[in-house]
Coordinates of C-alpha atoms and ligand atoms in Angstrom, one line a residue:
M1 CA 9.4 -1.9 -16.0
P2 CA 9.2 1.0 -13.6
V3 CA 6.5 1.6 -11.0
L4 CA 5.0 5.0 -10.1
V5 CA 4.0 5.3 -6.4
V6 CA 2.0 8.2 -5.0
G7 CA 0.8 8.5 -1.5
S8 CA 1.5 10.0 1.9
I9 CA 5.0 10.4 3.4
A10 CA 4.6 10.7 7.2
L11 CA 6.2 10.9 10.6
D12 CA 4.3 8.4 12.7
D13 CA 3.9 8.1 16.5
I14 CA 3.0 4.5 17.2
K15 CA 2.0 2.7 20.4
T16 CA 1.6 -1.0 20.7
P17 CA 0.8 -3.0 23.9
T18 CA 4.6 -3.4 24.5
A19 CA 6.3 -0.4 23.0
E20 CA 6.0 3.2 21.9
H21 CA 8.0 5.1 19.3
R22 CA 7.8 8.6 17.9
Q23 CA 8.6 10.4 14.7
L24 CA 9.0 7.1 12.7
L25 CA 9.2 7.1 9.0
G26 CA 5.7 6.2 7.7
G27 CA 3.1 7.0 5.2
S28 CA 1.5 4.9 2.4
A29 CA 4.0 6.0 -0.2
S30 CA 7.0 5.4 1.9
Y31 CA 6.1 1.8 2.7
A32 CA 4.8 1.0 -0.8
A33 CA 7.8 2.6 -2.6
V34 CA 10.3 0.7 -0.5
A35 CA 8.4 -2.6 -0.9
A36 CA 8.2 -2.1 -4.7
S37 CA 11.9 -1.3 -4.9
F38 CA 12.8 -5.0 -4.2
F39 CA 11.3 -5.8 -7.7
G40 CA 12.6 -2.9 -9.9
P41 CA 12.8 0.9 -10.4
V42 CA 10.4 3.1 -8.5
N43 CA 9.3 6.7 -9.2
L44 CA 8.0 8.4 -6.1
V45 CA 5.5 11.2 -5.9
G46 CA 4.8 12.8 -2.5
V47 CA 5.5 15.8 -0.2
I48 CA 7.6 16.2 2.8
G49 CA 8.1 19.2 5.1
D50 CA 11.4 21.0 5.9
D51 CA 11.6 19.0 9.2
F52 CA 11.9 15.7 7.4
P53 CA 15.0 13.9 8.8
P54 CA 17.7 13.4 6.2
Q55 CA 18.2 9.7 7.3
H56 CA 14.7 8.9 6.1
K57 CA 15.4 10.4 2.7
E58 CA 18.6 8.5 2.7
L59 CA 16.6 5.2 2.9
F60 CA 14.8 6.1 -0.3
V61 CA 18.2 6.9 -2.0
T62 CA 19.7 3.6 -0.8
R63 CA 16.7 1.7 -2.3
K64 CA 17.4 3.6 -5.6
I65 CA 14.0 5.2 -5.6
D66 CA 13.7 8.1 -8.0
L67 CA 13.0 11.2 -6.0
T68 CA 12.4 13.7 -8.9
G69 CA 8.7 13.8 -7.9
L70 CA 9.4 14.3 -4.2
E71 CA 8.4 17.8 -3.2
T72 CA 9.7 19.6 -0.2
A73 CA 7.3 22.3 1.1
A74 CA 7.8 24.9 3.8
G75 CA 6.3 23.5 7.1
L76 CA 5.9 20.3 8.9
T77 CA 5.7 16.8 7.4
F78 CA 2.3 15.0 7.7
C79 CA 2.0 13.3 11.1
W80 CA -0.1 10.4 12.0
S81 CA -0.4 8.8 15.5
G82 CA -2.0 5.4 16.2
E83 CA -2.4 2.9 19.0
Y84 CA -2.9 -0.9 18.8
E85 CA -4.9 -2.9 21.2
Q86 CA -3.7 -6.2 22.7
N87 CA -5.2 -7.8 19.6
M88 CA -3.0 -6.1 17.0
N89 CA -5.7 -6.3 14.4
N90 CA -7.4 -3.5 16.2
R91 CA -6.0 0.0 15.8
K92 CA -7.3 3.4 16.6
T93 CA -6.0 6.7 15.1
L94 CA -5.1 9.1 17.9
S95 CA -4.3 12.1 15.8
V96 CA -3.7 13.3 12.3
A97 CA -1.8 16.5 11.4
L98 CA -2.0 17.1 7.7
N99 CA 0.6 19.9 7.8
V100 CA 2.2 20.2 4.3
F101 CA -0.2 17.5 3.0
E102 CA -3.1 20.0 3.3
K103 CA -2.1 21.8 0.2
F104 CA -0.5 18.9 -1.7
Q105 CA -1.4 18.6 -5.3
P106 CA 0.6 15.7 -6.9
K107 CA 2.6 16.9 -9.9
L108 CA 4.1 14.3 -12.1
P109 CA 7.5 15.2 -13.6
E110 CA 7.5 14.8 -17.3
S111 CA 9.9 11.8 -16.9
Y112 CA 7.3 9.9 -14.8
R113 CA 4.3 10.4 -17.1
A114 CA 4.8 7.3 -19.2
T115 CA 5.4 4.9 -16.2
P116 CA 3.5 1.8 -17.1
Y117 CA 2.6 0.5 -13.7
V118 CA 1.0 2.8 -11.2
L119 CA 0.2 2.5 -7.5
L120 CA -2.2 5.1 -6.1
G121 CA -1.3 4.6 -2.5
N122 CA -3.8 5.5 0.2
I123 CA -4.6 9.3 0.0
A124 CA -7.7 11.2 -0.8
P125 CA -9.4 9.8 -3.9
S126 CA -9.5 13.3 -5.5
L127 CA -5.7 13.3 -5.4
Q128 CA -5.5 9.7 -6.8
R129 CA -7.7 10.8 -9.6
S130 CA -5.5 13.8 -10.4
V131 CA -2.6 11.3 -10.9
C132 CA -4.7 9.2 -13.3
R133 CA -5.2 12.4 -15.4
Q134 CA -1.4 13.0 -15.6
V135 CA -0.2 9.5 -16.6
R136 CA -0.1 8.5 -20.3
K137 CA -1.7 5.1 -21.1
P138 CA -0.5 3.1 -18.1
K139 CA -0.6 -0.7 -18.4
F140 CA -2.0 -1.3 -15.0
V141 CA -3.3 1.1 -12.3
V142 CA -3.8 -0.1 -8.7
A143 CA -5.6 2.0 -6.1
D144 CA -5.5 1.5 -2.3
T145 CA -8.0 3.1 0.0
M146 CA -9.3 3.2 3.6
D147 CA -12.5 3.6 5.7
L148 CA -11.9 7.4 6.0
W149 CA -12.4 8.0 2.3
I150 CA -15.3 5.5 2.0
G151 CA -17.0 7.6 4.6
M152 CA -15.9 11.1 3.6
A153 CA -15.3 11.0 -0.1
R154 CA -17.5 8.2 -1.4
A155 CA -18.5 10.1 -4.6
D156 CA -14.9 10.7 -5.6
L157 CA -14.0 7.1 -4.7
L158 CA -16.7 5.7 -6.9
E159 CA -15.4 7.9 -9.8
L160 CA -11.9 6.7 -9.2
L161 CA -13.1 3.1 -9.4
K162 CA -14.0 3.6 -13.0
E163 CA -10.4 4.7 -13.8
V164 CA -8.4 1.9 -12.2
D165 CA -7.6 -1.7 -13.0
M166 CA -7.5 -2.9 -9.3
L167 CA -8.8 -1.7 -6.0
I168 CA -7.2 -2.9 -2.7
L169 CA -9.1 -2.6 0.5
N170 CA -9.6 -4.6 3.7
D171 CA -12.6 -6.8 4.5
S172 CA -14.4 -4.3 6.8
E173 CA -13.9 -1.5 4.2
A174 CA -15.3 -3.8 1.5
R175 CA -18.4 -4.3 3.7
Q176 CA -18.6 -0.5 4.4
L177 CA -18.4 0.3 0.7
T178 CA -21.0 -2.1 -0.5
E179 CA -23.2 -2.4 2.6
E180 CA -23.0 -6.2 2.2
D181 CA -22.1 -8.3 5.3
N182 CA -20.8 -11.2 3.2
V183 CA -17.3 -10.4 2.1
I184 CA -17.6 -12.6 -1.0
K185 CA -20.7 -10.7 -2.1
A186 CA -18.9 -7.5 -1.3
G187 CA -15.8 -8.3 -3.3
R188 CA -17.9 -9.4 -6.3
K189 CA -20.0 -6.3 -6.1
I190 CA -17.0 -3.9 -6.1
A191 CA -15.7 -5.7 -9.2
T192 CA -18.9 -4.4 -11.0
L193 CA -18.2 -0.8 -10.0
G194 CA -15.3 -0.3 -12.4
P195 CA -12.1 -2.0 -11.4
R196 CA -11.2 -5.2 -13.4
Y197 CA -10.0 -6.8 -10.1
V198 CA -10.5 -6.3 -6.4
A199 CA -8.1 -7.5 -3.7
V200 CA -9.8 -7.8 -0.3
K201 CA -7.2 -8.1 2.6
K202 CA -8.1 -10.0 5.7
G203 CA -5.1 -9.2 7.9
E204 CA -3.5 -12.3 9.4
H205 CA -6.1 -14.4 7.5
G206 CA -4.7 -13.4 4.1
C207 CA -6.3 -12.0 1.0
L208 CA -9.1 -12.7 -1.5
L209 CA -8.9 -11.7 -5.2
F210 CA -12.0 -11.1 -7.3
G211 CA -12.2 -10.6 -11.1
R212 CA -15.0 -9.0 -13.0
D213 CA -15.5 -12.1 -15.0
G214 CA -15.9 -14.3 -12.0
E215 CA -12.2 -15.1 -11.4
F216 CA -11.4 -15.9 -7.8
F217 CA -8.3 -16.6 -5.7
S218 CA -7.7 -16.9 -2.0
T219 CA -4.5 -17.1 0.0
G220 CA -3.5 -17.1 3.7
A221 CA -0.9 -14.8 5.2
F222 CA 2.6 -16.0 5.9
P223 CA 2.5 -17.5 9.4
L224 CA 4.2 -15.4 12.0
E225 CA 4.3 -15.8 15.8
H226 CA 5.6 -12.3 16.6
I227 CA 4.2 -9.1 15.2
H228 CA 5.8 -5.9 16.4
D229 CA 4.1 -3.3 14.4
P230 CA 1.4 -4.0 11.7
T231 CA 1.6 -0.4 10.4
G232 CA 2.2 -0.2 6.7
A233 CA 1.5 -3.9 6.1
G234 CA -1.2 -3.0 3.6
D235 CA 1.0 -0.5 1.8
C236 CA 3.8 -3.1 1.6
F237 CA 1.3 -5.6 0.2
A238 CA 0.3 -3.1 -2.5
G239 CA 3.9 -2.2 -3.2
G240 CA 5.0 -5.8 -3.5
L241 CA 2.0 -6.6 -5.7
I242 CA 2.6 -3.8 -8.2
G243 CA 6.4 -4.4 -8.1
H244 CA 5.9 -8.0 -9.1
L245 CA 3.5 -7.1 -12.0
A246 CA 6.1 -4.5 -13.3
R247 CA 9.0 -6.9 -13.0
T248 CA 7.3 -9.6 -15.0
D249 CA 5.3 -7.2 -17.2
D250 CA 2.4 -9.7 -17.2
I251 CA -1.1 -8.8 -16.0
S252 CA -2.7 -12.2 -16.7
F253 CA -4.9 -13.6 -13.9
S254 CA -2.3 -16.3 -13.1
N255 CA 0.4 -13.7 -12.6
L256 CA -1.9 -11.6 -10.5
K257 CA -2.2 -14.5 -8.1
E258 CA 1.6 -14.6 -7.8
A259 CA 1.6 -10.8 -7.3
I260 CA -0.8 -11.3 -4.4
I261 CA 1.6 -13.8 -2.9
Q262 CA 4.6 -11.6 -3.4
G263 CA 2.7 -8.7 -1.7
T264 CA 1.8 -10.9 1.1
L265 CA 5.4 -11.9 1.7
V266 CA 6.8 -8.4 1.7
A267 CA 4.1 -7.4 4.2
S268 CA 5.1 -10.3 6.4
F269 CA 8.6 -8.8 6.7
C270 CA 7.2 -5.3 7.4
V271 CA 5.4 -6.3 10.6
E272 CA 8.4 -7.9 12.1
E273 CA 9.8 -4.5 13.3
F274 CA 8.6 -0.9 13.7
S275 CA 8.3 1.4 10.8
L276 CA 10.5 0.4 7.8
R277 CA 13.3 -1.0 10.0
R278 CA 12.9 -4.6 8.8
L279 CA 12.6 -3.5 5.1
E280 CA 15.8 -1.4 5.5
K281 CA 17.7 -4.6 6.2
L282 CA 15.7 -6.9 3.9
L283 CA 17.5 -8.8 1.1
A284 CA 15.7 -9.9 -2.1
D285 CA 16.9 -13.4 -1.4
E286 CA 15.0 -13.5 1.9
I287 CA 11.8 -12.8 -0.1
S288 CA 12.6 -15.7 -2.4
E289 CA 13.4 -18.0 0.5
R290 CA 10.1 -17.2 2.2
R291 CA 8.3 -17.8 -1.2
K292 CA 9.8 -21.3 -1.3
A293 CA 8.6 -22.0 2.2
F294 CA 5.2 -20.5 1.5
G295 CA 4.8 -22.8 -1.6
T296 CA 5.1 -25.8 0.6
Y297 CA 2.4 -24.4 2.9
I298 CA -0.2 -23.9 0.2
T299 CA 0.0 -27.0 -1.9
Ligands
LIG301 P1 -1.6 0.9 6.9 O1 -1.1 0.3 8.2 O2 -1.2 0.0 5.7 O3 -3.0 1.2 7.0 O4 -0.8 2.3 6.7 C1 -0.4 3.1 7.7 C2 0.3 4.3 7.2 O5 -0.7 5.1 6.6 C3 0.9 5.2 8.3 O6 2.3 5.2 8.1 C4 0.3 6.5 8.2 O7 1.2 7.6 8.2 C5 -0.5 6.5 6.9 N1 -1.8 7.1 7.0 C6 -2.7 7.1 8.0 N2 -3.8 7.8 7.8 C7 -3.6 8.4 6.5 C8 -4.4 9.2 5.7 N3 -5.6 9.7 6.1 N4 -3.9 9.5 4.5 C9 -2.7 9.1 4.1 N5 -1.9 8.3 4.8 C10 -2.4 7.9 6.0

């Protein structure tokens, strides 16, 4: 089953305590679409400027991602710049230049409208909602979000929650959204706001999954000693998760647990190199091998 991915496509400038790189391929949709492509066909919706390097587009082509919904607008591609502290869990945004993203209105090609599995990658909730209005009876819709939108677009986000099957956010965002200190309380509370399920990411400490009917699952992250660039890990998690659901076409709670694990594993590869460089070389067999090893760590 195909997956529809919408989100940002960016050129990122990233600084870590040991390295600095500019004009890297980034954006929530880039990471999520490439992550989902390891599981099956992907339809991408996003916008790039006329400065977007051809080799970045080539990566999408190599991963067999359908680019009918990729718009090229006159102007510069969305640019984001971030810096990590010594503790790579802490990141600050240095600058954001919306550029062609400022006027972006996602338009789904007719051929995308019946895509059964939908990932609304991290962009403004109003844009995510506009995609919900354009898809026809999807089987499962997942939305990702971030602190910026909880602060700036709370009303839109709360409306979006009524239209999606799952929300993904990190633990501090879950606290921010609910004003609850306890992350379990926060997760359970969000599951009463609309989505059937809520996945709360905890960085290197893994992820919690809450269901509206009291379902609960918890997993750790894949243990890694060296993290080069955590950018996009959350987007890869979301892409791997929806990719697994689409490949298996099974939205039962037990399969959602496996989807959380598959998302966790794809994210673990993402952080091993800057940008999408590790995913560019990744083989599906490497995900399966890591899955086997992970199975021995959790049982
Ligand atoms: P993550 O590390 O999973 O939070 O995702 C990082 C990616 O999100 C980067 O590649 C950025 O280009 C992109 N990004 C950062 N801020 C925004 C924003 N406000 N809207 C959309 N994408 C963003």
